[in-house]
Coordinates of C-alpha atoms and ligand atoms in Angstrom, one line a residue:
X1 CA 101.4 -0.4 58.7
X2 CA 103.6 1.9 56.9
X3 CA 101.2 4.0 55.2
X4 CA 101.8 7.1 52.9
X5 CA 103.6 10.2 54.4
X6 CA 105.2 13.4 53.5
X7 CA 108.4 11.8 53.2
X8 CA 107.0 9.9 49.9
X9 CA 106.1 12.8 48.2
X10 CA 108.9 14.0 46.2
X11 CA 107.5 18.1 43.9
X12 CA 109.5 19.6 41.0
X13 CA 108.2 22.6 41.5
X14 CA 104.4 22.1 43.0
X15 CA 104.2 19.0 40.6
X16 CA 104.8 15.7 42.4
X17 CA 107.0 13.6 41.0
X18 CA 104.3 10.4 41.1
X19 CA 106.9 7.7 40.0
X20 CA 108.7 8.6 43.7
X21 CA 105.7 6.9 45.7
X22 CA 104.7 4.0 43.3
X23 CA 104.1 0.7 44.2
X24 CA 101.9 1.5 47.4
X25 CA 98.8 -0.9 47.5
X26 CA 95.4 1.1 47.6
X27 CA 92.2 -0.5 48.7
X28 CA 89.1 1.0 46.4
X29 CA 85.7 0.1 47.8
X30 CA 82.7 0.5 45.2
X31 CA 85.3 0.1 42.5
X32 CA 82.8 -1.0 39.9
X33 CA 80.9 2.1 40.2
X34 CA 81.3 5.2 37.9
X35 CA 83.6 7.4 40.2
X36 CA 85.4 3.8 42.0
X37 CA 86.7 2.3 38.7
X38 CA 88.1 6.1 37.3
X39 CA 89.9 5.8 40.8
X40 CA 91.4 3.0 40.1
X41 CA 92.3 4.1 36.7
X42 CA 93.9 7.0 37.8
X43 CA 96.1 5.0 40.7
X44 CA 96.9 2.3 38.1
X45 CA 98.2 5.7 36.1
X46 CA 100.2 6.9 38.5
X47 CA 101.8 3.4 39.6
X48 CA 99.9 2.6 42.9
X49 CA 99.6 -1.0 43.3
X50 CA 95.1 -1.3 43.8
X51 CA 93.2 -3.7 45.3
X52 CA 89.6 -3.0 43.7
X53 CA 86.7 -3.8 46.0
X54 CA 83.7 -5.2 44.3
X55 CA 80.4 -6.6 45.0
X56 CA 79.9 -8.3 41.5
X57 CA 83.0 -9.9 40.4
X58 CA 81.5 -10.7 36.8
X59 CA 81.0 -7.1 36.6
X60 CA 84.2 -5.9 37.7
X61 CA 85.6 -8.4 34.6
X62 CA 84.0 -5.5 32.0
X63 CA 84.1 -2.7 33.8
X64 CA 87.8 -2.6 35.6
X65 CA 91.1 -3.6 33.2
X66 CA 92.3 -6.5 32.2
X67 CA 96.0 -8.1 32.7
X68 CA 97.4 -5.2 34.7
X69 CA 99.8 -7.0 37.5
X70 CA 99.4 -4.0 39.6
X71 CA 95.4 -5.0 39.9
X72 CA 93.4 -7.1 42.0
X73 CA 90.4 -8.1 42.0
X74 CA 88.5 -9.2 45.2
X75 CA 84.8 -9.8 46.9
X76 CA 84.1 -7.2 49.1
X77 CA 80.5 -6.2 50.1
X78 CA 80.2 -3.5 52.4
X79 CA 77.7 -4.6 54.0
X80 CA 78.9 -8.5 55.3
X81 CA 80.8 -6.7 58.2
X82 CA 84.2 -5.6 59.1
X83 CA 85.6 -9.1 59.1
X84 CA 84.8 -10.3 55.6
X85 CA 85.8 -6.5 54.5
X86 CA 89.4 -6.8 56.6
X87 CA 90.2 -10.7 55.1
X88 CA 89.6 -8.5 51.4
X89 CA 91.6 -4.9 52.2
X90 CA 94.6 -7.3 54.5
X91 CA 97.5 -5.9 55.9
X92 CA 99.2 -4.9 52.9
X93 CA 97.1 -2.0 52.0
X94 CA 98.4 1.3 53.1
X95 CA 94.8 3.2 52.7
X96 CA 91.6 2.8 51.8
X97 CA 89.3 5.1 49.5
X98 CA 85.6 4.3 49.9
X99 CA 83.3 5.4 47.0
X100 CA 80.6 3.3 47.6
X101 CA 77.2 4.9 47.4
X102 CA 73.5 3.8 46.6
X103 CA 71.6 4.9 43.6
X104 CA 68.2 6.5 44.7
X105 CA 65.9 3.6 44.6
X106 CA 62.8 1.9 46.6
X107 CA 65.1 -0.1 49.0
X108 CA 64.5 2.3 51.4
X109 CA 67.0 0.6 53.7
X110 CA 69.8 0.5 51.6
X111 CA 71.2 3.8 52.1
X112 CA 71.7 3.0 55.7
X113 CA 73.1 -0.4 55.5
X114 CA 75.6 0.7 52.8
X115 CA 76.3 4.9 52.9
X116 CA 76.4 4.4 56.9
X117 CA 76.6 1.0 58.1
X118 CA 78.9 -0.2 54.9
X119 CA 81.4 2.9 55.4
X120 CA 81.8 1.5 59.4
X121 CA 82.2 -1.5 58.7
X122 CA 85.3 -0.4 56.7
X123 CA 86.4 2.1 59.1
X124 CA 86.9 -1.1 61.7
X125 CA 88.1 -3.3 59.0
X126 CA 91.3 -0.8 59.3
X127 CA 90.8 -0.5 62.6
X128 CA 91.7 -4.4 62.7
X129 CA 94.2 -4.1 60.2
X130 CA 96.3 -0.8 61.1
X131 CA 95.4 1.0 58.1
X132 CA 95.9 4.6 59.0
X133 CA 94.5 6.1 55.9
X134 CA 90.7 6.4 54.9
X135 CA 89.6 8.7 52.1
X136 CA 85.8 8.9 51.7
X137 CA 83.8 10.6 48.9
X138 CA 80.4 11.3 50.5
X139 CA 78.6 14.3 49.1
X140 CA 77.5 17.9 49.2
X141 CA 74.7 19.0 51.3
X142 CA 74.6 15.9 53.6
X143 CA 74.5 18.8 56.3
X144 CA 71.9 20.5 54.5
X145 CA 69.4 20.8 57.5
X146 CA 72.3 22.8 59.4
X147 CA 73.0 24.9 56.0
X148 CA 69.6 26.1 55.9
X149 CA 69.3 23.9 52.8
X150 CA 66.3 21.6 54.4
X151 CA 63.9 22.8 51.3
X152 CA 66.8 22.5 48.6
X153 CA 65.3 20.3 46.4
X154 CA 68.1 17.9 45.9
X155 CA 68.5 17.2 49.5
X156 CA 64.7 16.4 50.0
X157 CA 65.4 13.9 46.5
X158 CA 68.0 12.2 48.2
X159 CA 66.7 11.7 51.4
X160 CA 62.8 10.6 50.7
X161 CA 64.8 7.4 49.1
X162 CA 66.5 6.2 52.7
X163 CA 67.8 9.5 54.0
X164 CA 71.0 8.3 52.1
X165 CA 72.4 11.8 52.6
X166 CA 71.8 11.9 56.4
X167 CA 73.3 8.2 56.2
X168 CA 76.3 9.9 54.7
X169 CA 76.5 12.4 57.4
X170 CA 76.2 9.7 60.1
X171 CA 79.3 8.0 58.9
X172 CA 80.9 10.8 58.1
X173 CA 80.6 11.6 62.1
X174 CA 82.3 8.1 62.2
X175 CA 85.0 8.4 60.4
X176 CA 86.6 11.7 62.1
X177 CA 85.8 10.2 65.4
X178 CA 87.4 6.9 64.9
X179 CA 90.8 9.0 64.9
X180 CA 91.9 7.5 61.7
X181 CA 93.5 10.0 59.1
X182 CA 90.9 10.9 57.0
X183 CA 90.1 13.1 53.9
X184 CA 86.6 13.5 53.4
X185 CA 85.2 14.5 50.0
X186 CA 82.0 15.5 49.4
X187 CA 81.9 16.3 45.3
X188 CA 78.3 18.3 44.0
X189 CA 76.2 16.4 41.5
X190 CA 78.4 14.1 39.5
X191 CA 78.9 14.1 35.7
X192 CA 80.4 11.1 33.7
X193 CA 81.8 13.8 30.4
X194 CA 85.4 15.3 31.5
X195 CA 86.0 18.5 33.4
X196 CA 84.1 21.8 31.6
X197 CA 86.0 24.1 34.4
X198 CA 88.6 23.6 37.4
X199 CA 88.6 22.7 40.5
X200 CA 86.8 24.6 43.1
X201 CA 87.2 23.4 47.2
X202 CA 85.3 24.9 50.3
X203 CA 85.1 23.8 53.4
X204 CA 82.1 21.8 54.8
X205 CA 79.0 22.9 54.7
X206 CA 79.5 26.2 52.0
X207 CA 78.6 24.5 48.6
X208 CA 74.4 23.7 48.0
X209 CA 74.9 22.9 43.9
X210 CA 77.3 22.8 41.5
X211 CA 78.2 19.5 39.4
X212 CA 81.6 18.0 39.0
X213 CA 83.4 15.6 36.4
X214 CA 83.7 11.8 38.1
X215 CA 87.6 12.6 36.8
X216 CA 87.9 15.3 39.2
X217 CA 86.5 13.5 41.9
X218 CA 88.9 10.9 41.2
X219 CA 91.7 13.3 40.7
X220 CA 91.0 14.9 44.1
X221 CA 90.9 11.3 45.6
X222 CA 94.2 10.1 44.8
X223 CA 96.1 13.6 45.3
X224 CA 94.5 13.8 48.8
X225 CA 96.3 10.3 49.5
X226 CA 99.3 11.8 48.9
X227 CA 98.9 15.6 50.3
X228 CA 99.4 15.5 53.8
X229 CA 97.5 19.1 53.5
X230 CA 94.7 16.9 52.9
X231 CA 95.2 15.0 56.3
X232 CA 92.2 15.4 58.9
X233 CA 89.7 17.4 56.1
X234 CA 86.3 17.4 55.2
X235 CA 86.1 19.5 51.6
X236 CA 83.3 19.9 49.2
X237 CA 84.3 20.2 45.7
X238 CA 82.3 21.7 42.7
X239 CA 83.6 23.0 39.2
X240 CA 83.5 26.1 37.6
X241 CA 84.8 27.1 34.1
X242 CA 85.3 31.0 35.4
X243 CA 87.3 29.2 38.4
X244 CA 91.3 30.3 38.3
X245 CA 92.8 27.0 37.9
X246 CA 94.8 25.5 41.0
X247 CA 96.5 22.7 41.9
X248 CA 95.0 20.2 44.6
X249 CA 97.6 20.4 46.9
X250 CA 96.9 24.6 46.8
X251 CA 93.3 23.7 47.5
X252 CA 93.6 21.5 50.7
X253 CA 95.5 24.1 51.8
X254 CA 93.3 26.7 51.9
X255 CA 90.5 24.5 53.9
X256 CA 91.2 24.5 57.3
X257 CA 90.8 21.7 59.8
X258 CA 87.2 21.8 61.5
Ligands
LIG301 N1 75.7 11.0 41.5 C1 75.5 12.1 42.2 O1 74.9 12.8 41.5 C2 76.4 12.0 43.4 C3 77.0 13.4 44.1 C4 77.8 13.3 45.3 C5 77.8 12.4 45.4 N2 77.4 11.2 45.2 C6 78.0 10.2 46.2 O2 79.3 10.1 45.4 C7 80.0 8.4 45.6 C8 80.0 8.2 43.8 O3 78.9 8.2 43.1 P1 78.9 7.4 41.9 O4 77.8 8.0 41.0 O5 80.2 7.2 41.0 O6 78.6 6.1 42.4 P2 78.0 4.7 41.3 O7 78.3 4.3 40.2 O8 76.6 4.5 41.7 O9 79.0 3.4 42.1 C9 78.3 3.2 44.0 C10 79.4 2.0 44.0 O10 79.0 1.5 45.2 C11 79.2 -0.1 45.5 N3 77.9 -0.4 45.8 C12 76.7 -0.5 46.4 N4 76.6 -1.1 47.4 C13 77.6 -1.8 47.9 C14 77.7 -3.2 48.6 N5 76.7 -3.4 49.9 N6 79.2 -3.3 49.0 C15 80.0 -2.8 48.2 N7 79.9 -2.0 47.0 C16 78.7 -1.5 46.7 C17 78.6 -0.6 43.9 O11 78.5 -1.5 43.5 P3 78.2 -2.3 41.9 O12 79.4 -1.7 40.9 O13 78.1 -4.0 42.1 O14 76.4 -1.7 41.6 C18 78.8 0.4 42.8 O15 80.2 0.0 42.4 C19 78.9 8.0 46.1 O16 78.9 7.8 47.3 C20 77.4 9.1 45.8 O17 76.5 8.9 46.8 C21 76.9 11.2 43.6

């Protein structure tokens, strides 16, 4: 697997020349989700080929772009095991972006199955195939207990419904110990609206509140793919109107490896 590395990235000043890195195929898990489909759209807009992994092919017909030859849609339920997922991802994918997640609900086993075991299945599928780049959309506060945020209402709410944050933290630990080249992106509260502020990026276990547009999360996930500074990092992101405008490259550079 060739992968995407710094030699693929041509910049003009601080701006990436996306046209130089197009044609790489990226697998997006959870591609019909509110963040997943934005990731798909941004990848296509930047010239990547995309394999959209969805659990519901009918839903994908209405929520993903039609008739784009650069987009392939495949069934990929992350709870169905790494062998099926490896078939779906296939060895022509250069990287996997995981944007799956459970909405809070009464199926209390679902977060563990999807947010923990499902992500582990994706990593194992990558290992089988030799896919070496993995981007995970996680959440701020996953390590809330260690941050002294055990009584933070968001920490309580998200864990009451099946330990969603704890499930994500376990998955993060697996990703980090797997040896794969990872970037873990932990956004604050997600909004469908366009960005109302500039991107703020902090290192792991720093942010315990804040919101961000899903458009910005997608932008960071796509930038992480081609920014060598993003490798082997856990970053937390929110947006703030009073924050200075900085590129994703600058922001990734400002975060230390853990
Ligand atoms: N909501 C927030 O404020 C917030 C804050 C921080 C972090 N996050 C996290 O950020 C990520 C993206 O959030 P979002 O609100 O954009 O998510 P979303 O709209 O709920 O999308 C989640 C996606 O995961 C898919 N999915 C669920 N179970 C699956 C399975 N077994 N196999 C394959 N795919 C499965 C869903 O499929 P369907 O389309 O078929 O339903 C959906 O496409 C999630 O991990 C979420 O937990 C959310």
